[in-house]
Short mmCIF file of C-alpha atoms and ligand atoms in Angstrom, two decimals:
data_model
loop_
_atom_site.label_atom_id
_atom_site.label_comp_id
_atom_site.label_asym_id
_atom_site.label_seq_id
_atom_site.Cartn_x
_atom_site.Cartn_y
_atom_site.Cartn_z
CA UNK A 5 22.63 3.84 -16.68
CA UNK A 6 25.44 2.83 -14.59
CA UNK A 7 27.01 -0.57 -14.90
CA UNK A 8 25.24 -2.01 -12.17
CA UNK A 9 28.65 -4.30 -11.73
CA UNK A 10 30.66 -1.08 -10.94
CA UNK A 11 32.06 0.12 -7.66
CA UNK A 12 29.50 3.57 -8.50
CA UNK A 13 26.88 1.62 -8.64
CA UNK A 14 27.68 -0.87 -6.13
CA UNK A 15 28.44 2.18 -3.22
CA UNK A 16 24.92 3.93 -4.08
CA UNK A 17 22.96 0.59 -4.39
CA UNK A 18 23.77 -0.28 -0.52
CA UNK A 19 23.19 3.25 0.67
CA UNK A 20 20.14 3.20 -1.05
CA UNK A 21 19.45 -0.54 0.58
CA UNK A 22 20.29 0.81 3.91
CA UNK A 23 17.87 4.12 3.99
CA UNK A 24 15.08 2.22 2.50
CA UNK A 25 14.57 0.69 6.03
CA UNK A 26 13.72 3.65 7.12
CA UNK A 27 10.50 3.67 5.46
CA UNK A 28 9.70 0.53 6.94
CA UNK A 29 10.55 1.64 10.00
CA UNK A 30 12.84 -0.93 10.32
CA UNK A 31 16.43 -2.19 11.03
CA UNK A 32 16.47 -5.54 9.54
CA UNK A 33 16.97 -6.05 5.92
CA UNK A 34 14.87 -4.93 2.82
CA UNK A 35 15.21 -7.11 -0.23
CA UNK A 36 14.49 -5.41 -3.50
CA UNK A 37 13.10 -7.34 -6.61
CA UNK A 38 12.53 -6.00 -10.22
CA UNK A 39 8.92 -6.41 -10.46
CA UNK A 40 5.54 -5.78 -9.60
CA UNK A 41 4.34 -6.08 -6.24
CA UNK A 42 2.66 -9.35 -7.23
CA UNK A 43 6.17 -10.57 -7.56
CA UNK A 44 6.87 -9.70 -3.51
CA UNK A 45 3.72 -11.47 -2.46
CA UNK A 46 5.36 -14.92 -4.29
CA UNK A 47 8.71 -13.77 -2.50
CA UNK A 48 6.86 -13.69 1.11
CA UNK A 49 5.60 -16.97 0.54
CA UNK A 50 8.13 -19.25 -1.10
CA UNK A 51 10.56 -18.20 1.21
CA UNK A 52 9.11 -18.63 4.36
CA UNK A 53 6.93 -21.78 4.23
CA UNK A 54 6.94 -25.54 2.79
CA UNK A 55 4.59 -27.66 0.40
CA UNK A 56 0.92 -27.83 2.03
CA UNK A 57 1.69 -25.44 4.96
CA UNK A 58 -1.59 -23.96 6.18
CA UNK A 59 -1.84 -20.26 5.97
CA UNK A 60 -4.51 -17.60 7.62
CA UNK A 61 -5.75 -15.43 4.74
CA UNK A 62 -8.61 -12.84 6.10
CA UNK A 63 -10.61 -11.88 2.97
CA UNK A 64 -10.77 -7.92 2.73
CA UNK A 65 -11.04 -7.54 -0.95
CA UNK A 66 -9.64 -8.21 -4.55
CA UNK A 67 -5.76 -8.40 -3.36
CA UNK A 68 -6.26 -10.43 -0.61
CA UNK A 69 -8.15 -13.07 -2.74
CA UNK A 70 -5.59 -12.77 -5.73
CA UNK A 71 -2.87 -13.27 -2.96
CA UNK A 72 -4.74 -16.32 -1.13
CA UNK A 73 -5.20 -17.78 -4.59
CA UNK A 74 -1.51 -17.74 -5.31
CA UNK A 75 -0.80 -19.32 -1.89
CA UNK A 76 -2.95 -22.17 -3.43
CA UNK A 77 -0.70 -22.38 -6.31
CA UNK A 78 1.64 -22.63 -4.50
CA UNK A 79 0.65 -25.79 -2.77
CA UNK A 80 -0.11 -24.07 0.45
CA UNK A 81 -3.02 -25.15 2.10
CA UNK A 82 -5.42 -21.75 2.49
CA UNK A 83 -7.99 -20.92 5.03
CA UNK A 84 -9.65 -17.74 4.68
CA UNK A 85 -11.72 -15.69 7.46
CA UNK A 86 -14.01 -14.27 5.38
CA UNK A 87 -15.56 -10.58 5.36
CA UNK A 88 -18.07 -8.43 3.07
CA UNK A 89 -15.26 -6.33 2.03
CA UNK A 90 -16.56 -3.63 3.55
CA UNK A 91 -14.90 -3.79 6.69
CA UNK A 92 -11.04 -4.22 7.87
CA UNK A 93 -9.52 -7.62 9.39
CA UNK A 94 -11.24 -8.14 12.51
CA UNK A 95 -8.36 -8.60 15.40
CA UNK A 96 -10.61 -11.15 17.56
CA UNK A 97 -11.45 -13.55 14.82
CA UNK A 98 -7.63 -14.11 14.44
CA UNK A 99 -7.27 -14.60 17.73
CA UNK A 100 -10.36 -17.21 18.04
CA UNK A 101 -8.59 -18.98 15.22
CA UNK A 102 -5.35 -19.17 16.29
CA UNK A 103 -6.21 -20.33 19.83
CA UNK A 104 -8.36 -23.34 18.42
CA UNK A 105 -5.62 -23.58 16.63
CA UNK A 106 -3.60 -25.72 19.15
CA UNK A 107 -1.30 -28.16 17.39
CA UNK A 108 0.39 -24.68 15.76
CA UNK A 109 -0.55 -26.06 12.61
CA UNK A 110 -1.24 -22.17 10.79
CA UNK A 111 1.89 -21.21 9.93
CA UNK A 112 1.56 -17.70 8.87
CA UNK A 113 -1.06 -14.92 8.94
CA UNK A 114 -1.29 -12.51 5.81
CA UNK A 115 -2.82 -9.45 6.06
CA UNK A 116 -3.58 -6.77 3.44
CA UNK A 117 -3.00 -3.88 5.15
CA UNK A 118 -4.46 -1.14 3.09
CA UNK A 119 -7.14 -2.76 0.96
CA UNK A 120 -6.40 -0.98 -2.31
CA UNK A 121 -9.70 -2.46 -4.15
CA UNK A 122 -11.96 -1.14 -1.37
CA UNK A 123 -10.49 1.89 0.30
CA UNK A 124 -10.44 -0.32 3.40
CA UNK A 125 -7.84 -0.60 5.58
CA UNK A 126 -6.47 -2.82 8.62
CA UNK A 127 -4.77 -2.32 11.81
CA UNK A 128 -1.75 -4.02 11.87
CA UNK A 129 -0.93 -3.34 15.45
CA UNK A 130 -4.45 -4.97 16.88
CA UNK A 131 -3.49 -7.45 14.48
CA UNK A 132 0.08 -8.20 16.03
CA UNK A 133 -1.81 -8.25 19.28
CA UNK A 134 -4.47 -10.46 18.31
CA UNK A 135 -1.46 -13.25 17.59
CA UNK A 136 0.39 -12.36 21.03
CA UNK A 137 -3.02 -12.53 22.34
CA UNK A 138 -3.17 -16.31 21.81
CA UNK A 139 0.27 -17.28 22.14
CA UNK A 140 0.50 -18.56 19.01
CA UNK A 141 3.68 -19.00 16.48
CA UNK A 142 2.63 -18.14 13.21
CA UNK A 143 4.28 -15.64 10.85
CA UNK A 144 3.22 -12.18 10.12
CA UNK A 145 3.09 -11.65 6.28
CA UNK A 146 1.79 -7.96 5.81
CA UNK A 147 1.14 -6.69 2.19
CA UNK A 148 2.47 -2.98 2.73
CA UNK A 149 1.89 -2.41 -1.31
CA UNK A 150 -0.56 0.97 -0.96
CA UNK A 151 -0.31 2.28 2.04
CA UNK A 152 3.93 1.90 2.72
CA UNK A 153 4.81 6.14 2.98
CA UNK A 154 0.80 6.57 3.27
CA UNK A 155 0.12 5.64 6.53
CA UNK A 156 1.90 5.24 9.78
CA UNK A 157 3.87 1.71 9.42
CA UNK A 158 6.51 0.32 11.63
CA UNK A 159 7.43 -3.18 10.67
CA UNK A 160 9.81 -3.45 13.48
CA UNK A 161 7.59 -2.18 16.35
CA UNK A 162 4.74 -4.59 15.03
CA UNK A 163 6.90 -7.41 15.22
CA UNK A 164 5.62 -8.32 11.50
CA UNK A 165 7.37 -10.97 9.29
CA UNK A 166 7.31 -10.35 5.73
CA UNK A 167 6.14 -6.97 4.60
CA UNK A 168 5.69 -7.04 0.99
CA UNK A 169 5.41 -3.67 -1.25
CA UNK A 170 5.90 -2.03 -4.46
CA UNK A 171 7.22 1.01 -6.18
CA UNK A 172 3.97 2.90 -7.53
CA UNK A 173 2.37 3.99 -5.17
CA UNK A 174 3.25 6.00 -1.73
CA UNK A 175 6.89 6.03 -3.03
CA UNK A 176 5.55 7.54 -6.10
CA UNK A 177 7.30 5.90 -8.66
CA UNK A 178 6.75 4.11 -11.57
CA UNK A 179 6.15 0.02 -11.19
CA UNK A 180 8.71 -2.47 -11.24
CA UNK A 181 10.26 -2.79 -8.04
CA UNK A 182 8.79 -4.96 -5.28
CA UNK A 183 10.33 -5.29 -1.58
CA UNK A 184 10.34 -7.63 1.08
CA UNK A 185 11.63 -6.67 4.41
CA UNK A 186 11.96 -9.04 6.41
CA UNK A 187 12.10 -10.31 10.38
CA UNK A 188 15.32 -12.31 11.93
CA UNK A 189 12.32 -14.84 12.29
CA UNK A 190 11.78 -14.46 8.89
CA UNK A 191 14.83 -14.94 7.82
CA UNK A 192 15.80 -18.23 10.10
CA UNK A 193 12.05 -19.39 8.87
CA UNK A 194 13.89 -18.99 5.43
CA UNK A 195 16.40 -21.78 6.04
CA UNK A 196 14.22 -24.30 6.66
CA UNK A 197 11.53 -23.69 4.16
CA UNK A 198 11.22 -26.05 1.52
CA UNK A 199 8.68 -24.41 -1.32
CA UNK A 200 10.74 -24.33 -4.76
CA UNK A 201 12.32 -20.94 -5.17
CA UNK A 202 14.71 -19.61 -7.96
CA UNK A 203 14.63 -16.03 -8.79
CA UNK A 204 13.06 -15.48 -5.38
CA UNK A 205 15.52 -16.67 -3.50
CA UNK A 206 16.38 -14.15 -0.29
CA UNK A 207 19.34 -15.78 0.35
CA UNK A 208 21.20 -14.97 -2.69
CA UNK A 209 20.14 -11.58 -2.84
CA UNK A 210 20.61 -11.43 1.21
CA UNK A 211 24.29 -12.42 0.18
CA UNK A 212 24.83 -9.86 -2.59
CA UNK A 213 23.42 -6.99 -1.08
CA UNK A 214 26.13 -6.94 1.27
CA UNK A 215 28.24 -5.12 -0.67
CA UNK A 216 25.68 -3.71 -2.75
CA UNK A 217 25.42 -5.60 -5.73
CA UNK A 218 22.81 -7.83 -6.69
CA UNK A 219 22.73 -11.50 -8.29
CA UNK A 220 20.91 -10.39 -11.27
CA UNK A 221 19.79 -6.81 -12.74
CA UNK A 222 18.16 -4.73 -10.39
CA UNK A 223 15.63 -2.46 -11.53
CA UNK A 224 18.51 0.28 -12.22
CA UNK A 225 16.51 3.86 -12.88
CA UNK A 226 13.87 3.02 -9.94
CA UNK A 227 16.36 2.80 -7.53
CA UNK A 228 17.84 6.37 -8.57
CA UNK A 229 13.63 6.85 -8.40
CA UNK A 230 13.71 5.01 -4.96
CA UNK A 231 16.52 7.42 -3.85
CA UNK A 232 15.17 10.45 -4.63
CA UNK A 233 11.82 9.57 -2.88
CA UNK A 234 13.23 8.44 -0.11
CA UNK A 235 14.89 12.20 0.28
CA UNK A 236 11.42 13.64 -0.06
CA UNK A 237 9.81 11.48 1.91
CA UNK A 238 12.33 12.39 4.91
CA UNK A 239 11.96 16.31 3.83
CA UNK A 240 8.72 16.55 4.37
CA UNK A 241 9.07 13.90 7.49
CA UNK A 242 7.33 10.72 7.26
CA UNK A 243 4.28 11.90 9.70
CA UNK A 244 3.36 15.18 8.22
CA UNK A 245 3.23 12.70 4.78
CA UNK A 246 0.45 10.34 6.97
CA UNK A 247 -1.14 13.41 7.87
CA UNK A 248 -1.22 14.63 4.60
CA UNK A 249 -3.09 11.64 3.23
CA UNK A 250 -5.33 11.43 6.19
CA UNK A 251 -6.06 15.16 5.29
CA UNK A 252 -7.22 14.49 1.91
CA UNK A 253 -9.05 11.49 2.52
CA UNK A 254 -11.28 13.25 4.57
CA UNK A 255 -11.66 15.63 2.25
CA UNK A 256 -12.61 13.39 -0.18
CA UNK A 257 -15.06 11.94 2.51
CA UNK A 258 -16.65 15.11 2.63
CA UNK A 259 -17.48 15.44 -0.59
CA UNK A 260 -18.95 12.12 -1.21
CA UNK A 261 -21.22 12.64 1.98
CA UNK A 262 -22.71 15.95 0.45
CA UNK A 263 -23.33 14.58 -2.82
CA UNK A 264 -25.07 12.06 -0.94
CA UNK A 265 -23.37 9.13 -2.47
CA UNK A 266 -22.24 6.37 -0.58
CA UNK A 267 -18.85 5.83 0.59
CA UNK A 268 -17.94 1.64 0.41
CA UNK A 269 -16.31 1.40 3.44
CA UNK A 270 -18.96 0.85 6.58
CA UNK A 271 -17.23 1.75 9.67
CA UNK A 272 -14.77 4.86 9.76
CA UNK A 273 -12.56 3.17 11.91
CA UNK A 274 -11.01 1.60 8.83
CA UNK A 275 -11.07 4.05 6.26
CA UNK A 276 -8.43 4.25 3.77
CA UNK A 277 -5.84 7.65 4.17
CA UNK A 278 -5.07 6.45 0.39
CA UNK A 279 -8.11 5.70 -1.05
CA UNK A 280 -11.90 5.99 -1.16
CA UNK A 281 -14.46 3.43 -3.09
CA UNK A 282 -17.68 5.16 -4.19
CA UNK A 283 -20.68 3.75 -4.64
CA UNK A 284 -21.97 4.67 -7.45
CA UNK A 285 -26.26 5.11 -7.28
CA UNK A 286 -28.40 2.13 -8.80
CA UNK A 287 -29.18 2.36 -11.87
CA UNK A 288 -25.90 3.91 -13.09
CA UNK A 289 -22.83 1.83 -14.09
CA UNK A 290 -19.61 3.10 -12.60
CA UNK A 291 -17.47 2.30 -15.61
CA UNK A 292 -19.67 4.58 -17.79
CA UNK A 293 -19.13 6.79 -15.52
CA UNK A 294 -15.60 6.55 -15.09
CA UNK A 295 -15.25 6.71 -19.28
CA UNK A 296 -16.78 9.94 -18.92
CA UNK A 297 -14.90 11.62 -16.53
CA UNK A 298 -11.72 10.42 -18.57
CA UNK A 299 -13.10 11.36 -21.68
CA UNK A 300 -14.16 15.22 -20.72
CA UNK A 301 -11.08 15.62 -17.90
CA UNK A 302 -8.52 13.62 -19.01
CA UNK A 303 -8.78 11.79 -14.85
CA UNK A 304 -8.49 8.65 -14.55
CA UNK A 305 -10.42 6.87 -11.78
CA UNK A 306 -10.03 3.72 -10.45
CA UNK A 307 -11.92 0.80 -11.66
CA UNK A 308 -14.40 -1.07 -9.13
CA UNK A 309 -12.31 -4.32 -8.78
CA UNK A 310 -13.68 -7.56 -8.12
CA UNK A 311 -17.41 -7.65 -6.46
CA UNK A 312 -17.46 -3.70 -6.92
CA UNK A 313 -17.36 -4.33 -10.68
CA UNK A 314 -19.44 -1.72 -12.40
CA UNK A 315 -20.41 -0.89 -8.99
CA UNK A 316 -17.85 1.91 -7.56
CA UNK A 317 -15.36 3.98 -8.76
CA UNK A 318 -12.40 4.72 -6.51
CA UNK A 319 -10.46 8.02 -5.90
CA UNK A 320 -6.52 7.68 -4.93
CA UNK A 321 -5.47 10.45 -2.55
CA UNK A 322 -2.11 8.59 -2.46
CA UNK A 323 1.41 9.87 -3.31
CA UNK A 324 2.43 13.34 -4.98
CA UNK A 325 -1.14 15.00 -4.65
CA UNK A 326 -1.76 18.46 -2.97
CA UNK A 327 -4.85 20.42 -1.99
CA UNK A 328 -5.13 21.76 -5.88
CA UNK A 329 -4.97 18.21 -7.75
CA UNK A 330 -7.88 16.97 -5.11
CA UNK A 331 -10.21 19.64 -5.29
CA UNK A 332 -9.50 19.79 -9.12
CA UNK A 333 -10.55 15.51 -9.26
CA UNK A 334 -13.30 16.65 -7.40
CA UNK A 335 -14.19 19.38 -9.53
CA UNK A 336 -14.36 17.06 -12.44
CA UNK A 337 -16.14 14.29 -10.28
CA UNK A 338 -18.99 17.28 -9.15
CA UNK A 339 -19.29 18.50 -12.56
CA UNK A 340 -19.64 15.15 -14.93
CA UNK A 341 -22.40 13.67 -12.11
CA UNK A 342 -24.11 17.08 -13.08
CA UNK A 343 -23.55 15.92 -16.90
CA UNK A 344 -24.06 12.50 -16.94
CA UNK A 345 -27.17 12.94 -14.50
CA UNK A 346 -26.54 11.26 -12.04
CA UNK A 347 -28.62 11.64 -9.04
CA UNK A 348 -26.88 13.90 -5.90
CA UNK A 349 -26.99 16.86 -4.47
CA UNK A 350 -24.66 20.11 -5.05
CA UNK A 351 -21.69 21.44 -2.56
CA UNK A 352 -19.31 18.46 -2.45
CA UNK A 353 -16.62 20.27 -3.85
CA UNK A 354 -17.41 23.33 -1.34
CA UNK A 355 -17.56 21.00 1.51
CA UNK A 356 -14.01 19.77 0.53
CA UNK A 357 -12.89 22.98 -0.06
CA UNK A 358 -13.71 24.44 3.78
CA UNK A 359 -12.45 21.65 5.26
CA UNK A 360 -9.31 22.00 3.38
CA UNK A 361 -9.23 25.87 3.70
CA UNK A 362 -10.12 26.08 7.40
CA UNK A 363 -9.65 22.04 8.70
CA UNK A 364 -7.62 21.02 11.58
CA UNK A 365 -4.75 21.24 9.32
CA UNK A 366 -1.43 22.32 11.86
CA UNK A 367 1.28 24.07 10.47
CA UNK A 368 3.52 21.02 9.49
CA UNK A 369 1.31 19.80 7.10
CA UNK A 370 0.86 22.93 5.19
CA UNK A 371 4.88 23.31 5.24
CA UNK A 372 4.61 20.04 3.77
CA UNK A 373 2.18 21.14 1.24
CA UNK A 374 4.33 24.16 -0.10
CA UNK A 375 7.48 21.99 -0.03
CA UNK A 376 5.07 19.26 -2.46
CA UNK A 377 5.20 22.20 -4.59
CA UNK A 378 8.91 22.83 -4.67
CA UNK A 379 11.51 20.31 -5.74
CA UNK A 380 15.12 20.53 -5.53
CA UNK A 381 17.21 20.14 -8.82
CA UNK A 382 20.26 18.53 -9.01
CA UNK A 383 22.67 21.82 -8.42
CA UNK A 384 20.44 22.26 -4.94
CA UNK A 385 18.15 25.15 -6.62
CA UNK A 386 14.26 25.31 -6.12
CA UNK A 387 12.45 25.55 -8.92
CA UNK A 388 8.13 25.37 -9.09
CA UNK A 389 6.40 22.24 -10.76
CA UNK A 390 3.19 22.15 -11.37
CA UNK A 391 1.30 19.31 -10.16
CA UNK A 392 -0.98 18.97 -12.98
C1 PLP B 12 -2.78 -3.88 -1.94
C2 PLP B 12 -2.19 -4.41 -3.20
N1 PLP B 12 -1.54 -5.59 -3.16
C3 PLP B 12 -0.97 -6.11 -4.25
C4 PLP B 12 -1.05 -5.48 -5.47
C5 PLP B 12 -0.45 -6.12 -6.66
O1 PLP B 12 0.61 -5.34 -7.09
P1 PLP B 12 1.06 -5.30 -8.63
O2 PLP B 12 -0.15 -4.94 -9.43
O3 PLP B 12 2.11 -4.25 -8.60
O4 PLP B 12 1.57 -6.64 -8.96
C6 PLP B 12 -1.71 -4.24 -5.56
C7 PLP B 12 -1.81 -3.52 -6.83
O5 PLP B 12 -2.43 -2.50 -6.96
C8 PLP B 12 -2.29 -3.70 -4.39
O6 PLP B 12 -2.92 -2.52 -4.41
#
């Protein structure tokens, strides 16, 4: 490690502060904490708003009810539009409740953007229109945490707030750093804000990242990770990376439809690019299933969170992935719901496979997909990695 109190360290921490923004799509600042990305949702809260503030939660899944609960915590007062979970944030029931909303008493809207317990997903832009709609005040907290480098997100053009995210997953690193970037209405929302903050405190980090050093340790070998992704993320180009993910999400889709099982998410207009929540048939216990596949493959699946407990499995088609390590999860998928009987029918893995082969893929994307299969050592020579 470097001393994070040298000069070295200093110069490459606020280069590395300053192209971050770039995956926010942003030119305001990005504050880095070591820790998870529960620790950025506590961030986006205590230092925007004050003691028994009323906040806008809209109730997509697992994170957005562990992130409304800590707003309670808090002290915040929490009102939640509420949803099956099976469907993204609905843009005109914001709007109805921030125009009855007259005295302005809502003081910020949070959002989960990419539902990571459902494989649903939100649009923040309706979302930001929804508010503009009805004239109305209120912050935009977004929780970026799986689909930041995933899917298309500009926090500047979307005029949002606070977006909150984390290390592990589209920057495809390990956990332990959590961000905030942040608005200039943010920011002077920050000053007068009175909930308790310590360790969360923008303004001291605000005041050491200006020359790149920090008021505590930072989170020293993720941000070497943090610049190293950010240079692959910008070789392959940020869209062809979103098209990637939309790529092999509908693959995934595919599959799932010709097994005949059921994919979570009701409407396609908010599919997940990053992840997809099976249903698993009734009868059969997705965490059985799930201990199977890990047991025989050596894959882990996700783990039906919350109200999909036992219920559905989830597939991540998030991060360092390629055509290879999906089809091959698939593989294993196809071959233990032949083992395990479980009821579906064959050719998911072939419908994958020619959509994948033959698909509306354009030539970007499949540079993108040779260069996921490349890396660039240290002395600037290619060398091949295997993915799995
Ligand atoms: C959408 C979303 N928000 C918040 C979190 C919480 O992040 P962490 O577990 O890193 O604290 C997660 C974790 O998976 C997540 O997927």
């Amino acid at each position: 490690m470097l001393d994070h109190r040298s000069p070295q360290f200093q110069d490459f921490a606020y280069k590395v502060l300053s192209e971050v923004r770039s995956v926010f799509q942003t030119r305001t600042p990005v504050i880095m904490f070591p820790s998870s990305g529960t620790g950025g949702w506590e961030a986006a809260l205590v230092n925007t708003l004050s003691p028994r503030d009323r906040v806008l939660f809209v109730g997509t899944g697992q994170f957005s009810l562990l992130w409304s609960r800590m707003a309670t915590h808090l002290g915040l007062a929490v009102s939640v539009i509420k949803t099956d979970w099976r469907t993204g944030a609905d843009p005109a029931r914001i709007e109805e409740c921030l125009r009855a909303d007259v005295g302005h008493v809502i003081k910020a809207v949070c959002v989960v953007h990419n539902e990571t317990s459902t494989g649903v997903r939100s649009w923040v832009d309706d979302i930001r229109d929804a508010i503009d709609a009805a004239s109305h005040p209120a912050l935009l907290l977004v929780d970026a945490v799986s689909s930041l480098a995933a899917m298309d997100y500009r926090h500047d053009d979307w005029r949002v707030d606070v977006t909150i995210s984390g290390s592990q997953k589209g920057l495809m690193l390990p956990p332990g750093l959590s961000f905030n970037a942040v608005s200039e209405k943010a920011l002077a929302a920050s000053r007068s804000a009175t909930l308790p903050r310590s360790y969360w405190s923008w303004k001291a980090m605000l005041e050491h990242n200006a020359d790149g050093s920090f008021p505590f340790t930072p989170a020293i070998s993720l941000i070497y990770g943090l610049a190293e992704s950010i240079t692959m993320l910008h070789e392959w180009g940020l869209d062809n990376v979103f098209a990637r993910h939309q790529r092999h999400a509908e693959a995934v889709r595919r599959a799932v439809k010709a097994w005949g099982l059921q994919i979570w998410c009701r409407t396609p207009h908010y599919y997940s690019p990053g992840v997809t929540a099976i249903c698993m048939p009734i009868g059969h216990n997705a965490d059985d299933f799930r201990q199977f596949v890990r047991e025989r493959f050596n894959i882990s699946l996700g783990m039906g969170q919350g109200r999909l407990a036992g219920r559905a499995f989830r597939f991540g088609h998030i991060g360092y992935t390629n055509d290879a390590t999906v089809l091959g999860a698939l593989g294993a998928i196809e071959m233990a719901l032949e083992a395990a009987r479980v009821p579906h029918k064959a050719g998911g893995v072939d419908a994958a496979l020619s959509y994948l082969a033959q698909g509306d893929c354009d030539s970007k994307v499949r540079a993108t997909e040779s260069l996921l299969a490349t890396r660039r050592d240290g002395s600037g020579n290619l060398f091949a990695q295997a993915s799995i």
